[in-house]
Amino acid sequence: MLRTLIRDALASEAPVADLTVCGWIRTRRDAKDVIFLEINDGSCLTNLQCVVDPDSPVREKLGGDGTGASLCVKGDLVASPGKGQRWELHAKTLRILGHADPETYPLQKKRHSDEFLRSIAHLRVRTNKYSSVFRVRARAAAAVHAFFRRNGFFWVHTPILTGSDCEGAGEMFRVTTLSPGEKDLSKDFFGHQCNLTVSGQLEAEALAMGLGRVYTFGPTFRAENSNTPRHAAEFVMIEPELAFCELPDLMDFAEDFVRSCVDEVLSTCPEELALFDRWVEPGLIDSLKTVAGENFARITYREAISILQKSGKNFEYPVSYGIDLQTEHERYLSEEHFKKPTMVTDYPRNIKAFYMRANDDGDTVAAMDLLVPRIGELIGGSQREERYDLLRDRILAMGQEASSYDWYLDLRRFGSVPHSGFGMGFERFIMMLTGVSNIRDVIPFPRTPGSLEF
RNA sequence: UCCCCAAUAGCUCAAUCGGCAGAGCGGGUGACUGUUAAUCACUAGGUUGGCGGUUCAAGUCCGUCUUGGGGAGCCA
């Protein structure tokens, strides 16, 4: 079944004889002297119009099949006399591969709600919107890898199964081979408790201490009962870790990273972005161009508090130095005050994770969050505490056993270096790129509390 | 986990004060047409999310459960 991708057929510079195309019928229009089939094979957003002569044997092969059926068509690619497309395929032979009963095939030639399509996640990739989302997802992943590769990074694979129950990033899923009711963890597969990872950061730090620049790009699991359009139980996180890097360099790097990837998707997915701009999020392309073209706003936590206090806004959560920024505060900063991606740095130590590097003021840590309009927190990162004594003290202050962090502390005992890194939720990045407002709609088969379909 | 809202035909939604279950789209049949969200006519299609209650009478009111959406928390 040697076939031409519709993407390539549509890009043709000249007519082509005897082209074979395979795909799914999106719509069928019958006329007296001609039948039009719009065929999509997923290679691009645009359908290929296929013309069938009702008096030909091809017509008999087509039968009554319409929307949803899969087929192979061989024919001549010729300039289309009709409006709306440059090329069309005049079918000479046709073979239906799989029927789709129109009475029961759920996808119609009309717009469906996201909620309904989510209930048929195995079929929604056959729609314009969702095929576009997943094409953009793949292109964005490629852009991420390309950026890191250009900048001397190595992709590392950190464990998905972990014996640590304190990676410091939320509730974990337990993994066990024990029978229900069996409590003796020494009889479990690993001889002790096992969880799904909530972050590859600690291991990435270790790898950065030899490879210099590394990044993770893989699955992450959070057992938090979060029911919001921005959280999933299983998602993909990107965590670069840079040796010999302090916070200001990390900020420059993070900004360069986001802007480069946005820019690359703008140039590789114009059709898809145009569809999102038209149907999903008006103004999307302009806002992405702004992200790619303008510097991000940068403020310290202290400045953020000051801006919020002077805003005249009546926030539900009162603003004072020392509080953690709430969603309403983050939205005000990035959506109303700066109206663009905003980096907030140097948070009070006691609202941030133990591994963040203490600043000289004795009060704040070298942390950095990137707040993006519509998305919220896209990136959270920091310079890591590389000083053994200070890190151990923080672990003890949390009430943790230092022995649980032996290997992590070792990184500070042997050739410790200043280093920094951040985590970016890949799906949140896709939401930003596509304008899709629910994380469940940028993951092919999303896992959320109470939902494990497909 | 908390607060608010919703659930009616395959899909999207109407149904006035508690009083005969409706439309558009999609499907089927036919007509028409180099069409492109095609158009026109006809037609089929319902345990009004589940369970319980109030009432002469419940899609409508009450309780509860389930599912979904929005907001919050947690975070990426």
mmCIF file of C-alpha atoms in Angstrom, chain A residues 36-401:
data_model
loop_
_atom_site.group_PDB
_atom_site.id
_atom_site.type_symbol
_atom_site.label_atom_id
_atom_site.label_comp_id
_atom_site.label_asym_id
_atom_site.label_seq_id
_atom_site.Cartn_x
_atom_site.Cartn_y
_atom_site.Cartn_z
ATOM 1 C CA PHE A 36 -17.090 14.648 -3.895
ATOM 2 C CA LEU A 37 -15.224 12.953 -1.068
ATOM 3 C CA GLU A 38 -13.118 14.913 1.362
ATOM 4 C CA ILE A 39 -10.359 12.675 2.602
ATOM 5 C CA ASN A 40 -8.089 13.234 5.578
ATOM 6 C CA ASP A 41 -5.140 11.047 6.506
ATOM 7 C CA GLY A 42 -3.890 12.976 9.522
ATOM 8 C CA SER A 43 -0.751 14.183 7.775
ATOM 9 C CA CYS A 44 -2.122 17.710 7.763
ATOM 10 C CA LEU A 45 -5.236 19.627 8.662
ATOM 11 C CA THR A 46 -6.493 20.145 5.105
ATOM 12 C CA ASN A 47 -8.572 17.471 3.405
ATOM 13 C CA LEU A 48 -7.961 16.290 -0.118
ATOM 14 C CA GLN A 49 -11.027 16.569 -2.335
ATOM 15 C CA CYS A 50 -11.523 13.393 -4.265
ATOM 16 C CA VAL A 51 -13.806 13.340 -7.301
ATOM 17 C CA VAL A 52 -15.725 10.201 -8.246
ATOM 18 C CA ASP A 53 -17.663 9.724 -11.464
ATOM 19 C CA PRO A 54 -21.080 8.257 -10.539
ATOM 20 C CA ASP A 55 -21.203 6.258 -13.754
ATOM 21 C CA SER A 56 -17.803 4.651 -13.246
ATOM 22 C CA PRO A 57 -16.915 1.329 -11.568
ATOM 23 C CA VAL A 58 -15.314 3.429 -8.835
ATOM 24 C CA ARG A 59 -18.802 4.451 -7.789
ATOM 25 C CA GLU A 60 -19.739 0.824 -7.202
ATOM 26 C CA LYS A 61 -16.635 0.285 -5.093
ATOM 27 C CA LEU A 62 -17.541 3.310 -3.014
ATOM 28 C CA GLY A 63 -21.044 2.056 -2.420
ATOM 29 C CA GLY A 64 -22.909 3.950 0.234
ATOM 30 C CA ASP A 65 -19.910 4.662 2.420
ATOM 31 C CA GLY A 66 -19.513 8.173 3.745
ATOM 32 C CA THR A 67 -18.275 10.009 6.809
ATOM 33 C CA GLY A 68 -15.908 7.924 8.890
ATOM 34 C CA ALA A 69 -15.159 5.149 6.406
ATOM 35 C CA SER A 70 -11.527 4.400 5.593
ATOM 36 C CA LEU A 71 -10.331 3.912 2.061
ATOM 37 C CA CYS A 72 -7.539 3.927 -0.490
ATOM 38 C CA VAL A 73 -7.926 5.887 -3.684
ATOM 39 C CA LYS A 74 -5.720 5.820 -6.727
ATOM 40 C CA GLY A 75 -6.139 8.510 -9.317
ATOM 41 C CA ASP A 76 -4.793 11.617 -10.983
ATOM 42 C CA LEU A 77 -4.005 14.755 -9.065
ATOM 43 C CA VAL A 78 -5.245 17.649 -11.181
ATOM 44 C CA ALA A 79 -5.925 21.335 -10.728
ATOM 45 C CA SER A 80 -9.373 21.809 -9.217
ATOM 46 C CA PRO A 81 -11.860 23.858 -11.251
ATOM 47 C CA GLY A 82 -13.886 24.486 -8.110
ATOM 48 C CA LYS A 83 -13.250 27.096 -5.479
ATOM 49 C CA GLY A 84 -11.691 26.261 -2.139
ATOM 50 C CA GLN A 85 -8.851 23.995 -3.152
ATOM 51 C CA ARG A 86 -5.950 24.035 -5.544
ATOM 52 C CA TRP A 87 -5.745 20.307 -6.226
ATOM 53 C CA GLU A 88 -8.195 17.468 -6.380
ATOM 54 C CA LEU A 89 -7.847 13.762 -7.006
ATOM 55 C CA HIS A 90 -9.837 12.177 -9.837
ATOM 56 C CA ALA A 91 -10.403 8.635 -8.664
ATOM 57 C CA LYS A 92 -9.595 5.795 -11.041
ATOM 58 C CA THR A 93 -9.673 2.964 -8.536
ATOM 59 C CA LEU A 94 -10.991 2.913 -5.017
ATOM 60 C CA ARG A 95 -11.081 0.415 -2.174
ATOM 61 C CA ILE A 96 -13.043 0.761 1.029
ATOM 62 C CA LEU A 97 -10.921 -0.558 3.895
ATOM 63 C CA GLY A 98 -13.374 -0.170 6.733
ATOM 64 C CA HIS A 99 -17.020 0.845 6.880
ATOM 65 C CA ALA A 100 -18.442 3.270 9.427
ATOM 66 C CA ASP A 101 -22.164 2.827 9.961
ATOM 67 C CA PRO A 102 -23.574 6.367 9.759
ATOM 68 C CA GLU A 103 -26.346 5.485 12.206
ATOM 69 C CA THR A 104 -23.886 4.704 14.961
ATOM 70 C CA TYR A 105 -20.678 6.557 14.035
ATOM 71 C CA PRO A 106 -20.591 9.289 16.692
ATOM 72 C CA LEU A 107 -18.772 11.983 14.740
ATOM 73 C CA GLN A 108 -20.996 14.145 12.596
ATOM 74 C CA LYS A 109 -20.343 16.852 10.095
ATOM 75 C CA LYS A 110 -20.933 19.442 12.765
ATOM 76 C CA ARG A 111 -19.163 20.883 15.759
ATOM 77 C CA HIS A 112 -19.234 18.796 18.889
ATOM 78 C CA SER A 113 -18.716 19.931 22.453
ATOM 79 C CA ASP A 114 -15.350 19.216 24.068
ATOM 80 C CA GLU A 115 -17.145 17.332 26.831
ATOM 81 C CA PHE A 116 -18.791 14.955 24.379
ATOM 82 C CA LEU A 117 -15.595 14.399 22.421
ATOM 83 C CA ARG A 118 -13.779 13.630 25.664
ATOM 84 C CA SER A 119 -16.206 10.749 26.149
ATOM 85 C CA ILE A 120 -15.069 9.331 22.803
ATOM 86 C CA ALA A 121 -11.369 10.080 23.185
ATOM 87 C CA HIS A 122 -10.523 7.126 20.955
ATOM 88 C CA LEU A 123 -12.323 8.804 18.042
ATOM 89 C CA ARG A 124 -11.818 12.504 18.639
ATOM 90 C CA VAL A 125 -8.405 12.483 16.966
ATOM 91 C CA ARG A 126 -10.393 12.227 13.733
ATOM 92 C CA THR A 127 -11.662 15.780 14.147
ATOM 93 C CA ASN A 128 -9.928 18.903 12.895
ATOM 94 C CA LYS A 129 -9.458 20.361 16.344
ATOM 95 C CA TYR A 130 -8.017 17.309 18.058
ATOM 96 C CA SER A 131 -5.838 16.101 15.222
ATOM 97 C CA SER A 132 -4.435 19.631 15.205
ATOM 98 C CA VAL A 133 -3.845 19.581 18.955
ATOM 99 C CA PHE A 134 -1.909 16.341 18.728
ATOM 100 C CA ARG A 135 0.092 17.458 15.710
ATOM 101 C CA VAL A 136 1.055 20.612 17.592
ATOM 102 C CA ARG A 137 1.898 18.502 20.624
ATOM 103 C CA ALA A 138 4.346 16.455 18.580
ATOM 104 C CA ARG A 139 5.860 19.510 16.907
ATOM 105 C CA ALA A 140 6.251 21.251 20.245
ATOM 106 C CA ALA A 141 8.015 18.193 21.669
ATOM 107 C CA ALA A 142 10.345 18.225 18.692
ATOM 108 C CA ALA A 143 10.990 21.942 19.243
ATOM 109 C CA VAL A 144 11.854 21.283 22.880
ATOM 110 C CA HIS A 145 14.324 18.542 21.996
ATOM 111 C CA ALA A 146 15.839 20.666 19.247
ATOM 112 C CA PHE A 147 16.329 23.616 21.572
ATOM 113 C CA PHE A 148 18.079 21.523 24.197
ATOM 114 C CA ARG A 149 20.227 19.794 21.642
ATOM 115 C CA ARG A 150 21.302 23.128 20.171
ATOM 116 C CA ASN A 151 22.321 24.236 23.652
ATOM 117 C CA GLY A 152 24.440 21.255 24.596
ATOM 118 C CA PHE A 153 21.934 19.357 26.718
ATOM 119 C CA PHE A 154 21.586 15.619 27.109
ATOM 120 C CA TRP A 155 18.162 14.031 27.443
ATOM 121 C CA VAL A 156 18.223 11.794 30.511
ATOM 122 C CA HIS A 157 15.744 9.175 31.623
ATOM 123 C CA THR A 158 15.097 9.359 35.329
ATOM 124 C CA PRO A 159 13.222 6.583 37.153
ATOM 125 C CA ILE A 160 9.461 6.342 37.005
ATOM 126 C CA LEU A 161 9.417 3.908 39.914
ATOM 127 C CA THR A 162 10.938 5.428 43.018
ATOM 128 C CA GLY A 163 11.614 4.285 46.533
ATOM 129 C CA SER A 164 11.528 7.811 47.793
ATOM 130 C CA ASP A 165 8.319 8.960 49.379
ATOM 131 C CA CYS A 166 9.497 12.516 49.761
ATOM 132 C CA GLU A 167 10.459 14.021 46.437
ATOM 133 C CA GLY A 168 8.774 17.095 47.760
ATOM 134 C CA ALA A 169 6.157 17.663 45.115
ATOM 135 C CA GLY A 170 2.892 16.214 46.279
ATOM 136 C CA GLU A 171 0.925 13.024 46.874
ATOM 137 C CA MET A 172 2.256 9.864 45.262
ATOM 138 C CA PHE A 173 0.724 6.757 43.723
ATOM 139 C CA ARG A 174 1.684 3.548 45.469
ATOM 140 C CA VAL A 175 2.937 0.690 43.337
ATOM 141 C CA THR A 176 2.861 -2.815 44.731
ATOM 142 C CA THR A 177 2.749 -6.464 43.772
ATOM 143 C CA LEU A 178 1.441 -7.464 47.184
ATOM 144 C CA SER A 179 -1.976 -9.070 47.463
ATOM 145 C CA PRO A 180 -4.690 -6.862 48.904
ATOM 146 C CA GLY A 181 -4.482 -6.980 52.656
ATOM 147 C CA GLU A 182 -0.804 -7.910 52.750
ATOM 148 C CA LYS A 183 0.940 -5.277 54.826
ATOM 149 C CA ASP A 184 4.499 -6.605 55.039
ATOM 150 C CA LEU A 185 6.456 -4.338 52.702
ATOM 151 C CA SER A 186 9.531 -6.535 53.018
ATOM 152 C CA LYS A 187 7.622 -9.071 50.911
ATOM 153 C CA ASP A 188 6.865 -6.488 48.246
ATOM 154 C CA PHE A 189 8.663 -6.591 44.900
ATOM 155 C CA PHE A 190 11.425 -4.198 45.876
ATOM 156 C CA GLY A 191 11.471 -5.158 49.524
ATOM 157 C CA HIS A 192 10.091 -1.800 50.510
ATOM 158 C CA GLN A 193 7.593 0.803 49.494
ATOM 159 C CA CYS A 194 7.490 1.880 45.860
ATOM 160 C CA ASN A 195 5.839 4.945 44.345
ATOM 161 C CA LEU A 196 5.427 6.557 40.961
ATOM 162 C CA THR A 197 7.675 9.546 40.553
ATOM 163 C CA VAL A 198 6.372 13.061 41.082
ATOM 164 C CA SER A 199 9.547 14.647 39.729
ATOM 165 C CA GLY A 200 12.814 13.617 38.182
ATOM 166 C CA GLN A 201 14.587 16.651 39.524
ATOM 167 C CA LEU A 202 16.698 15.086 42.243
ATOM 168 C CA GLU A 203 18.073 12.444 39.892
ATOM 169 C CA ALA A 204 18.488 15.046 37.151
ATOM 170 C CA GLU A 205 20.647 17.070 39.522
ATOM 171 C CA ALA A 206 22.915 14.064 39.993
ATOM 172 C CA LEU A 207 23.219 13.566 36.240
ATOM 173 C CA ALA A 208 23.912 17.257 35.688
ATOM 174 C CA MET A 209 26.872 16.892 38.031
ATOM 175 C CA GLY A 210 28.643 14.878 35.363
ATOM 176 C CA LEU A 211 26.945 15.662 32.090
ATOM 177 C CA GLY A 212 26.748 19.389 32.774
ATOM 178 C CA ARG A 213 23.482 20.121 31.072
ATOM 179 C CA VAL A 214 20.646 17.614 31.134
ATOM 180 C CA TYR A 215 16.901 17.572 30.841
ATOM 181 C CA THR A 216 14.124 15.143 31.556
ATOM 182 C CA PHE A 217 11.108 14.814 29.295
ATOM 183 C CA GLY A 218 8.811 12.146 30.579
ATOM 184 C CA PRO A 219 5.792 11.018 32.533
ATOM 185 C CA THR A 220 5.071 12.327 35.996
ATOM 186 C CA PHE A 221 2.351 11.275 38.403
ATOM 187 C CA ARG A 222 0.524 13.155 41.100
ATOM 188 C CA ALA A 223 -2.112 11.488 43.258
ATOM 189 C CA GLU A 224 -3.524 14.809 44.372
ATOM 190 C CA ASN A 225 -7.282 15.080 44.254
ATOM 191 C CA SER A 226 -7.062 18.146 42.071
ATOM 192 C CA ASN A 227 -10.104 18.739 39.964
ATOM 193 C CA THR A 228 -9.265 21.674 37.754
ATOM 194 C CA PRO A 229 -8.775 22.295 34.040
ATOM 195 C CA ARG A 230 -5.023 22.602 34.653
ATOM 196 C CA HIS A 231 -4.237 19.383 36.534
ATOM 197 C CA ALA A 232 -3.938 15.746 35.529
ATOM 198 C CA ALA A 233 -2.840 12.703 37.514
ATOM 199 C CA GLU A 234 -0.482 11.673 34.714
ATOM 200 C CA PHE A 235 1.292 14.313 32.729
ATOM 201 C CA VAL A 236 4.583 15.067 31.053
ATOM 202 C CA MET A 237 7.152 17.297 32.626
ATOM 203 C CA ILE A 238 10.276 18.839 31.208
ATOM 204 C CA GLU A 239 13.014 19.467 33.751
ATOM 205 C CA PRO A 240 16.293 20.967 32.608
ATOM 206 C CA GLU A 241 19.114 21.036 35.118
ATOM 207 C CA LEU A 242 22.188 23.177 34.513
ATOM 208 C CA ALA A 243 25.517 22.860 36.290
ATOM 209 C CA PHE A 244 27.521 26.043 36.756
ATOM 210 C CA CYS A 245 24.419 28.160 36.509
ATOM 211 C CA GLU A 246 23.024 30.727 38.913
ATOM 212 C CA LEU A 247 19.556 32.199 39.014
ATOM 213 C CA PRO A 248 20.025 35.138 36.600
ATOM 214 C CA ASP A 249 21.423 32.799 33.973
ATOM 215 C CA LEU A 250 18.564 30.373 34.585
ATOM 216 C CA MET A 251 16.044 33.157 34.012
ATOM 217 C CA ASP A 252 17.646 34.124 30.730
ATOM 218 C CA PHE A 253 17.737 30.500 29.755
ATOM 219 C CA ALA A 254 14.101 29.810 30.637
ATOM 220 C CA GLU A 255 12.950 32.838 28.689
ATOM 221 C CA ASP A 256 15.015 31.873 25.678
ATOM 222 C CA PHE A 257 13.631 28.344 25.908
ATOM 223 C CA VAL A 258 9.979 29.330 25.963
ATOM 224 C CA ARG A 259 10.334 31.967 23.295
ATOM 225 C CA SER A 260 12.309 29.707 20.957
ATOM 226 C CA CYS A 261 9.836 26.874 21.230
ATOM 227 C CA VAL A 262 6.871 29.179 20.666
ATOM 228 C CA ASP A 263 8.619 30.665 17.661
ATOM 229 C CA GLU A 264 9.297 27.252 16.196
ATOM 230 C CA VAL A 265 5.696 26.123 16.578
ATOM 231 C CA LEU A 266 4.548 29.383 14.984
ATOM 232 C CA SER A 267 6.580 28.515 11.927
ATOM 233 C CA THR A 268 5.925 24.754 11.794
ATOM 234 C CA CYS A 269 2.182 24.695 12.534
ATOM 235 C CA PRO A 270 0.607 27.715 10.820
ATOM 236 C CA GLU A 271 -2.491 25.825 9.645
ATOM 237 C CA GLU A 272 -3.240 24.416 13.077
ATOM 238 C CA LEU A 273 -2.657 27.719 14.847
ATOM 239 C CA ALA A 274 -4.941 29.473 12.366
ATOM 240 C CA LEU A 275 -7.672 26.976 13.224
ATOM 241 C CA PHE A 276 -7.229 27.567 16.949
ATOM 242 C CA ASP A 277 -7.150 31.326 16.410
ATOM 243 C CA ARG A 278 -10.417 31.093 14.473
ATOM 244 C CA TRP A 279 -12.365 28.613 16.605
ATOM 245 C CA VAL A 280 -10.722 28.119 19.982
ATOM 246 C CA GLU A 281 -9.006 31.267 21.196
ATOM 247 C CA PRO A 282 -9.366 34.432 19.110
ATOM 248 C CA GLY A 283 -6.167 36.456 19.203
ATOM 249 C CA LEU A 284 -4.043 33.391 19.908
ATOM 250 C CA ILE A 285 -1.528 33.951 17.130
ATOM 251 C CA ASP A 286 -0.965 37.573 18.082
ATOM 252 C CA SER A 287 -0.427 36.604 21.692
ATOM 253 C CA LEU A 288 2.051 33.886 20.707
ATOM 254 C CA LYS A 289 3.919 36.368 18.540
ATOM 255 C CA THR A 290 4.098 38.658 21.535
ATOM 256 C CA VAL A 291 5.543 35.863 23.642
ATOM 257 C CA ALA A 292 8.121 35.057 20.981
ATOM 258 C CA GLY A 293 8.981 38.674 20.264
ATOM 259 C CA GLU A 294 8.947 40.588 23.544
ATOM 260 C CA ASN A 295 10.986 40.292 26.699
ATOM 261 C CA PHE A 296 9.212 38.813 29.680
ATOM 262 C CA ALA A 297 8.458 40.989 32.678
ATOM 263 C CA ARG A 298 10.734 40.294 35.630
ATOM 264 C CA ILE A 299 10.014 41.208 39.217
ATOM 265 C CA THR A 300 10.937 40.002 42.651
ATOM 266 C CA TYR A 301 8.371 38.599 45.009
ATOM 267 C CA ARG A 302 8.719 41.751 47.108
ATOM 268 C CA GLU A 303 7.938 43.896 44.062
ATOM 269 C CA ALA A 304 5.012 41.638 43.197
ATOM 270 C CA ILE A 305 3.538 42.155 46.647
ATOM 271 C CA SER A 306 3.969 45.893 46.267
ATOM 272 C CA ILE A 307 2.263 45.922 42.851
ATOM 273 C CA LEU A 308 -0.635 43.881 44.205
ATOM 274 C CA GLN A 309 -1.030 46.140 47.205
ATOM 275 C CA LYS A 310 -1.071 49.236 45.010
ATOM 276 C CA SER A 311 -3.441 47.691 42.463
ATOM 277 C CA GLY A 312 -6.565 48.885 44.217
ATOM 278 C CA LYS A 313 -7.995 45.433 43.660
ATOM 279 C CA ASN A 314 -10.093 43.829 46.340
ATOM 280 C CA PHE A 315 -8.540 40.372 46.420
ATOM 281 C CA GLU A 316 -10.272 37.513 48.164
ATOM 282 C CA TYR A 317 -6.960 36.645 49.783
ATOM 283 C CA PRO A 318 -5.432 39.781 51.310
ATOM 284 C CA VAL A 319 -1.939 40.595 50.148
ATOM 285 C CA SER A 320 0.922 40.921 52.568
ATOM 286 C CA TYR A 321 4.593 40.053 52.515
ATOM 287 C CA GLY A 322 5.063 36.401 53.345
ATOM 288 C CA ILE A 323 1.905 34.972 51.823
ATOM 289 C CA ASP A 324 2.057 32.582 48.920
ATOM 290 C CA LEU A 325 0.717 34.126 45.730
ATOM 291 C CA GLN A 326 -2.813 32.903 45.010
ATOM 292 C CA THR A 327 -4.249 32.263 41.592
ATOM 293 C CA GLU A 328 -6.055 35.606 41.633
ATOM 294 C CA HIS A 329 -2.754 37.363 42.372
ATOM 295 C CA GLU A 330 -0.864 35.532 39.658
ATOM 296 C CA ARG A 331 -3.580 36.287 37.143
ATOM 297 C CA TYR A 332 -3.582 39.964 38.031
ATOM 298 C CA LEU A 333 0.172 40.222 37.552
ATOM 299 C CA SER A 334 0.417 38.456 34.192
ATOM 300 C CA GLU A 335 -2.993 39.232 32.681
ATOM 301 C CA GLU A 336 -3.792 42.725 33.900
ATOM 302 C CA HIS A 337 -0.654 44.442 35.106
ATOM 303 C CA PHE A 338 2.040 43.254 32.691
ATOM 304 C CA LYS A 339 -0.183 41.569 30.090
ATOM 305 C CA LYS A 340 2.615 39.167 29.187
ATOM 306 C CA PRO A 341 4.672 36.339 30.649
ATOM 307 C CA THR A 342 5.995 37.413 34.009
ATOM 308 C CA MET A 343 8.849 35.996 36.045
ATOM 309 C CA VAL A 344 8.651 36.327 39.796
ATOM 310 C CA THR A 345 11.808 35.629 41.770
ATOM 311 C CA ASP A 346 13.195 35.521 45.299
ATOM 312 C CA TYR A 347 10.277 34.161 47.280
ATOM 313 C CA PRO A 348 10.321 33.905 51.074
ATOM 314 C CA ARG A 349 12.109 30.744 52.072
ATOM 315 C CA ASN A 350 9.297 29.259 54.111
ATOM 316 C CA ILE A 351 6.837 29.023 51.226
ATOM 317 C CA LYS A 352 9.253 27.245 48.901
ATOM 318 C CA ALA A 353 10.891 23.824 48.626
ATOM 319 C CA PHE A 354 13.820 22.749 50.771
ATOM 320 C CA TYR A 355 16.303 22.402 47.918
ATOM 321 C CA MET A 356 16.142 26.032 46.832
ATOM 322 C CA ARG A 357 19.259 28.094 47.490
ATOM 323 C CA ALA A 358 19.140 30.530 50.371
ATOM 324 C CA ASN A 359 19.785 34.131 49.426
ATOM 325 C CA ASP A 360 22.183 36.260 51.424
ATOM 326 C CA ASP A 361 19.335 38.266 52.956
ATOM 327 C CA GLY A 362 18.601 35.277 55.140
ATOM 328 C CA ASP A 363 14.929 35.457 54.256
ATOM 329 C CA THR A 364 14.401 34.563 50.613
ATOM 330 C CA VAL A 365 15.460 31.814 48.227
ATOM 331 C CA ALA A 366 16.700 31.978 44.638
ATOM 332 C CA ALA A 367 13.402 30.761 43.182
ATOM 333 C CA MET A 368 11.760 31.658 39.909
ATOM 334 C CA ASP A 369 8.187 31.148 38.718
ATOM 335 C CA LEU A 370 7.004 31.983 35.226
ATOM 336 C CA LEU A 371 3.403 33.154 35.129
ATOM 337 C CA VAL A 372 1.694 33.171 31.757
ATOM 338 C CA PRO A 373 -1.625 34.824 30.921
ATOM 339 C CA ARG A 374 -4.489 32.319 30.706
ATOM 340 C CA ILE A 375 -2.277 29.423 31.878
ATOM 341 C CA GLY A 376 -0.985 30.496 35.258
ATOM 342 C CA GLU A 377 2.233 28.914 36.457
ATOM 343 C CA LEU A 378 4.000 27.440 33.449
ATOM 344 C CA ILE A 379 7.433 27.055 34.991
ATOM 345 C CA GLY A 380 8.687 26.717 38.528
ATOM 346 C CA GLY A 381 12.397 26.649 39.130
ATOM 347 C CA SER A 382 15.300 27.726 41.274
ATOM 348 C CA GLN A 383 18.964 27.776 41.887
ATOM 349 C CA ARG A 384 19.648 24.698 44.020
ATOM 350 C CA GLU A 385 21.279 24.833 47.427
ATOM 351 C CA GLU A 386 24.767 23.550 46.698
ATOM 352 C CA ARG A 387 26.205 24.116 50.207
ATOM 353 C CA TYR A 388 26.161 20.915 52.183
ATOM 354 C CA ASP A 389 25.565 22.359 55.646
ATOM 355 C CA LEU A 390 22.798 24.671 54.582
ATOM 356 C CA LEU A 391 20.998 21.943 52.659
ATOM 357 C CA ARG A 392 21.247 19.465 55.509
ATOM 358 C CA ASP A 393 19.914 22.059 57.899
ATOM 359 C CA ARG A 394 16.909 22.659 55.676
ATOM 360 C CA ILE A 395 16.171 18.940 55.486
ATOM 361 C CA LEU A 396 16.367 18.652 59.257
ATOM 362 C CA ALA A 397 14.236 21.746 59.680
ATOM 363 C CA MET A 398 11.523 20.024 57.647
ATOM 364 C CA GLY A 399 11.562 17.237 60.199
ATOM 365 C CA GLN A 400 13.040 14.777 57.701
ATOM 366 C CA GLU A 401 15.791 12.259 58.272
#
